[in-house]
Coordinates of C-alpha atoms and ligand atoms in Angstrom, one line a residue:
M291 CA 0.1 0.1 0.1
Q292 CA 1.7 3.4 -1.0
V293 CA -0.3 6.1 0.4
E294 CA 0.1 10.2 0.6
C295 CA 0.8 11.8 4.0
T296 CA 0.0 15.8 4.3
I297 CA 1.0 17.1 7.6
L298 CA 1.0 20.8 8.5
K299 CA 4.8 22.0 9.7
D300 CA 5.8 24.0 12.3
D301 CA 5.9 27.2 10.1
G302 CA 2.5 26.9 9.2
T303 CA 3.3 24.8 5.7
L304 CA 2.1 22.0 4.1
S305 CA 4.2 19.2 3.5
C306 CA 3.4 16.0 1.5
F307 CA 5.6 12.6 2.1
V308 CA 4.8 9.1 0.4
G309 CA 4.8 6.5 2.8
F310 CA 4.4 2.6 2.2
R311 CA 3.5 -0.6 3.8
I312 CA 4.2 -3.5 2.3
Q313 CA 3.2 -7.6 3.3
H314 CA 5.2 -10.2 1.6
D315 CA 4.0 -13.6 3.4
N316 CA 2.3 -14.7 6.3
A317 CA 2.3 -18.3 5.6
R318 CA 4.0 -18.7 8.7
G319 CA 2.2 -16.1 11.1
P320 CA 0.9 -12.2 11.3
M321 CA 3.5 -10.6 9.3
K322 CA 6.3 -8.4 11.0
G323 CA 8.6 -5.5 9.9
G324 CA 10.4 -2.3 10.7
I325 CA 9.2 1.1 9.8
R326 CA 11.6 3.1 8.0
Y327 CA 11.9 6.7 8.2
H328 CA 14.9 8.1 5.5
P329 CA 15.5 10.1 2.4
D330 CA 15.9 7.1 0.2
V331 CA 12.8 5.0 1.1
D332 CA 11.1 3.5 -2.2
P333 CA 8.7 1.1 -3.1
D334 CA 11.4 -1.1 -4.4
E335 CA 13.8 -0.7 -1.5
V336 CA 10.6 -1.3 1.2
N337 CA 9.4 -4.4 -0.8
A338 CA 13.0 -6.1 -1.1
L339 CA 13.1 -5.3 2.9
A340 CA 9.8 -7.3 3.1
Q341 CA 10.7 -10.2 1.3
L342 CA 14.0 -10.5 3.7
M343 CA 11.7 -10.2 6.3
T344 CA 10.2 -13.4 6.0
W345 CA 13.4 -15.3 5.0
K346 CA 14.5 -13.4 8.9
T347 CA 11.7 -14.8 10.6
A348 CA 11.8 -17.8 9.3
V349 CA 15.5 -18.2 9.3
A350 CA 15.1 -17.5 13.2
N351 CA 12.3 -20.0 13.0
I352 CA 9.7 -17.4 14.8
P353 CA 6.0 -17.9 14.1
Y354 CA 5.9 -14.6 12.0
G355 CA 5.5 -13.2 8.3
G356 CA 7.6 -10.5 6.5
A357 CA 6.3 -7.0 5.8
K358 CA 8.0 -3.6 6.1
G359 CA 7.1 0.0 5.5
G360 CA 8.9 3.4 5.5
I361 CA 8.1 6.7 4.8
G362 CA 10.1 8.6 2.7
C363 CA 11.4 12.0 4.6
R364 CA 14.4 13.4 6.5
P365 CA 13.9 12.9 10.4
S366 CA 17.0 14.6 11.7
E367 CA 15.1 17.5 9.6
M368 CA 11.9 17.5 11.4
S369 CA 10.6 18.8 14.8
T370 CA 9.2 16.1 17.3
N371 CA 5.9 17.7 16.7
E372 CA 6.0 17.4 13.0
L373 CA 7.6 13.5 13.8
E374 CA 4.1 13.0 15.7
R375 CA 1.8 14.4 12.9
L376 CA 3.6 12.4 10.1
T377 CA 3.0 9.4 12.3
G378 CA -0.8 10.1 13.0
V379 CA -1.2 10.4 9.6
F380 CA 0.7 7.1 8.4
T381 CA -0.9 5.2 11.1
Q382 CA -4.4 6.7 10.2
K383 CA -3.9 5.6 6.2
I384 CA -2.1 1.8 7.2
H385 CA -4.7 1.1 9.7
D386 CA -6.4 -1.4 8.3
L387 CA -3.3 -3.3 7.8
I388 CA -1.6 -3.4 10.9
G389 CA -2.9 -5.4 13.9
I390 CA -1.4 -7.8 16.6
H391 CA -2.7 -10.7 14.9
S392 CA -2.2 -9.2 11.1
D393 CA 1.1 -7.1 11.1
V394 CA 3.4 -6.0 13.3
P395 CA 5.2 -2.7 13.2
A396 CA 8.2 -2.3 14.7
P397 CA 11.2 0.6 14.6
D398 CA 13.7 0.4 11.8
M399 CA 16.0 3.3 10.5
G400 CA 14.9 6.9 11.5
T401 CA 12.4 5.2 14.0
N402 CA 12.2 4.2 17.5
S403 CA 10.2 2.8 20.6
Q404 CA 8.6 7.1 20.5
T405 CA 7.2 6.2 17.2
M406 CA 5.9 3.2 17.9
A407 CA 3.9 4.8 20.8
W408 CA 2.5 7.3 18.4
I409 CA 1.5 4.3 16.0
L410 CA 0.0 2.4 19.0
D411 CA -1.9 5.4 20.0
E412 CA -3.3 5.9 17.0
S413 CA -4.2 2.7 15.9
F414 CA -4.2 -0.6 19.0
M415 CA -5.6 -0.6 22.2
G416 CA -4.5 1.3 24.5
I417 CA -3.7 -1.3 27.0
H418 CA -1.3 -2.4 24.3
L419 CA 0.4 1.0 24.8
Q420 CA 1.1 0.5 28.5
L421 CA 1.9 -3.2 28.3
L422 CA 5.0 -2.1 25.9
Q423 CA 5.9 1.1 27.6
E424 CA 6.1 -1.0 30.8
S425 CA 8.7 -3.4 29.5
Q426 CA 10.3 -1.9 26.3
L427 CA 13.5 -3.8 25.6
E428 CA 14.9 -1.3 23.8
S429 CA 18.4 -3.2 23.4
A430 CA 16.9 -6.6 21.7
T431 CA 17.7 -6.1 18.4
G432 CA 21.7 -5.4 19.3
L433 CA 21.6 -8.1 21.8
G434 CA 20.4 -10.7 19.4
V435 CA 23.3 -9.4 16.8
V436 CA 25.8 -10.4 20.0
F437 CA 24.2 -13.3 20.3
G438 CA 23.9 -14.7 16.9
T439 CA 28.0 -13.5 16.8
E440 CA 28.6 -15.7 19.9
A441 CA 27.2 -18.9 18.2
L442 CA 29.1 -18.1 15.3
L443 CA 32.6 -17.5 17.6
A444 CA 32.3 -20.6 19.4
E445 CA 32.6 -22.7 16.6
Y446 CA 36.0 -21.2 16.1
G447 CA 36.5 -21.7 19.8
K448 CA 36.8 -17.9 20.2
L449 CA 35.0 -15.0 22.6
I450 CA 33.7 -12.0 22.0
S451 CA 36.9 -11.1 23.9
D452 CA 39.2 -12.4 21.8
M453 CA 38.1 -10.0 18.7
K454 CA 38.3 -6.4 17.6
F455 CA 34.9 -5.4 16.2
V456 CA 34.0 -2.8 13.2
I457 CA 30.6 -1.3 13.6
Q458 CA 29.4 0.5 10.9
D459 CA 27.0 2.4 12.0
F460 CA 26.3 4.1 15.6
G461 CA 22.4 4.4 15.3
N462 CA 20.5 2.3 17.6
V463 CA 21.2 -1.2 17.0
G464 CA 24.9 -0.2 16.3
S465 CA 25.1 1.6 20.3
W466 CA 23.8 -1.5 21.6
T467 CA 25.8 -3.9 20.0
A468 CA 29.0 -2.1 21.1
K469 CA 27.7 -2.0 24.5
F470 CA 27.2 -5.6 24.7
I471 CA 30.4 -6.3 23.1
Y472 CA 32.3 -4.1 25.3
E473 CA 30.9 -5.6 28.3
R474 CA 31.9 -8.9 27.0
G475 CA 35.5 -7.5 26.5
G476 CA 35.8 -6.9 23.3
Y477 CA 36.6 -3.8 21.2
F478 CA 34.0 -1.9 19.6
E479 CA 31.8 1.3 19.1
W480 CA 28.2 1.8 20.5
V481 CA 23.8 1.7 18.9
Q482 CA 19.2 1.0 19.7
N483 CA 15.9 1.2 20.5
I484 CA 12.3 -0.8 20.7
Q485 CA 10.2 -3.8 21.2
G486 CA 7.6 -4.5 23.7
F487 CA 7.8 -7.8 25.5
M488 CA 5.2 -9.0 27.9
W489 CA 8.2 -11.7 29.6
D490 CA 10.4 -9.6 32.1
E491 CA 13.5 -8.8 30.2
E492 CA 15.6 -11.7 32.2
K493 CA 13.2 -14.2 30.2
V494 CA 13.3 -12.2 26.8
N495 CA 17.5 -12.0 26.5
H496 CA 17.4 -16.2 27.9
E497 CA 14.6 -16.8 24.7
L498 CA 16.7 -14.6 22.1
Q499 CA 19.6 -16.2 23.2
K500 CA 18.1 -19.9 22.7
Y501 CA 16.8 -18.9 19.5
M502 CA 20.1 -17.2 17.8
R503 CA 22.0 -20.3 18.8
R504 CA 19.5 -22.8 17.9
S505 CA 19.2 -21.0 14.4
F506 CA 22.6 -20.5 13.7
L507 CA 23.1 -24.6 14.5
D508 CA 20.3 -25.1 11.7
V509 CA 21.9 -22.8 9.4
K510 CA 25.7 -24.6 10.4
A511 CA 23.7 -28.2 9.4
M512 CA 22.1 -26.9 6.2
C513 CA 25.3 -25.8 5.0
Q514 CA 27.2 -29.3 5.6
T515 CA 24.3 -30.8 4.1
L516 CA 24.5 -28.7 1.1
N517 CA 28.3 -27.8 1.1
C518 CA 27.6 -24.4 0.6
S519 CA 28.3 -20.8 2.6
L520 CA 26.1 -19.4 5.8
R521 CA 24.3 -17.5 3.5
M522 CA 23.1 -19.7 0.8
G523 CA 22.6 -21.9 4.0
S524 CA 20.3 -19.4 5.7
F525 CA 18.5 -18.3 2.5
T526 CA 17.7 -22.0 1.9
S527 CA 16.7 -23.2 5.5
G528 CA 14.3 -19.3 5.4
V529 CA 13.0 -20.4 1.9
N530 CA 12.3 -23.8 2.6
R531 CA 10.5 -23.3 5.8
V532 CA 8.2 -20.9 4.5
A533 CA 7.6 -23.2 1.4
R534 CA 6.4 -25.9 4.2
A535 CA 4.2 -23.6 6.1
T536 CA 2.6 -22.5 2.9
L537 CA 1.7 -26.2 1.6
L538 CA 0.3 -26.8 5.3
R539 CA -2.1 -24.0 4.8
G540 CA -2.7 -25.4 1.5
W541 CA -2.2 -22.4 -0.4
Q542 CA -0.8 -22.5 -4.1
A543 CA 3.1 -22.0 -3.7
Ligands
NDP650 N1 16.3 -0.6 15.2 C1 15.6 -1.8 15.0 O1 15.4 -2.3 15.7 C2 15.9 -2.6 14.1 C3 16.7 -1.8 13.5 N2 17.5 -3.2 12.2 C4 18.5 -2.5 11.2 O2 19.4 -2.4 11.7 C5 20.0 -1.2 11.0 C6 20.4 0.0 11.8 O3 18.8 0.6 12.1 P1 19.0 1.5 13.4 O4 19.8 1.2 14.1 O5 17.5 1.2 13.8 O6 19.0 2.9 12.7 P2 19.2 4.4 13.3 O7 18.1 5.4 12.5 O8 19.4 4.6 14.7 O9 21.0 4.4 12.9 C7 21.1 4.4 11.5 C8 22.9 4.8 11.5 O10 23.2 4.7 9.9 C9 23.8 5.5 10.1 N3 23.4 6.0 8.0 C10 22.3 6.0 8.0 N4 22.1 6.5 6.3 C11 23.3 6.3 5.9 C12 24.2 5.9 4.8 N5 23.6 6.7 3.8 N6 25.4 6.0 5.2 C13 26.0 5.9 5.8 N7 25.3 5.4 7.0 C14 24.4 5.9 7.3 C15 22.8 6.9 10.5 O11 24.2 8.2 11.0 P3 23.6 9.3 10.8 O12 23.2 9.2 12.2 O13 25.0 10.1 11.2 O14 22.7 9.8 10.2 C16 23.1 6.2 12.1 O15 24.2 5.7 12.5 C17 19.8 -0.8 10.0 O16 19.4 -1.9 8.8 C18 17.9 -1.5 9.8 O17 17.1 -1.9 9.0 C19 17.0 -4.2 12.1 C20 15.8 -4.9 13.1 C21 15.2 -4.0 13.8
AKG651 O1 10.9 -6.9 15.0 C1 10.9 -6.4 13.8 O2 10.0 -6.5 13.5 C2 11.6 -5.5 13.2 C3 12.8 -6.0 12.3 C4 13.2 -5.4 11.0 O3 13.0 -4.7 10.4 C5 14.7 -6.0 10.2 O4 14.8 -7.1 10.8 O5 14.8 -5.5 9.2

């Protein structure tokens, strides 16, 4: 879905932005994917990112599908009030697509937990907003990166503290990743943001570690079977899982 979002800017002028929510696949469960605010956002990029979400949730073996959203804008040049108005208009326009049982948004580049709170406020029930705010875990993506890295290094008998890391950006994900690497004695930089959880932080982190380890081992087994690279093993594993869910649902592949 492509939508036009016109908002009143702080200087009294009107500005129009183009936003997207693209749903790729829900064979394995409700679709899941971030919402990006960045000047490069266009339909091709959002489409590709939505498809990647389908494979990522399948590789991690969590019961979600793939979607992605975005608005072509420069968040760093907008005030908080302007961002809130833009998020509100965008949410109204994609309202019928999103929901906890159909398509669950999340942060991505240029968005954060505040953006998610505005979306929840505009769309879902207030009770969910409260749940999410009480138990927000802003560090989840960076921690997932570190758990995945630990699983990979364990294959080589190495620890984070044995390594030096380069982190390519220093936004939400990068800063938390850097923090967790630093806490484990590795050399780094630092990043990140949102998510709503009904478990406490310890339980969330335990589950996250379990999933990242398990999915790494699944990908490794696939690589051994096919004698292929990690990237190809992970792609094959994801595609296989989505294909199987599609067949089980009796849908046309
Ligand atoms: N936030 C989340 O929970 C999730 C994020 N991700 C992924 O993690 C990655 C980082 O996202 P996140 O940390 O949320 O984003 P942020 O918006 O918090 O940070 C983005 C970072 O990327 C830099 N950046 C943006 N555009 C460019 C560019 N053209 N060239 C070089 N650097 C650039 C920014 O630099 P500057 O500040 O100088 O502009 C900033 O450091 C993305 O690929 C996103 O899809 C995935 C899952 C969830
Ligand atoms: O948790 C989510 O749904 C966001 C994940 C995402 O957008 C991504 O992995 O690129």
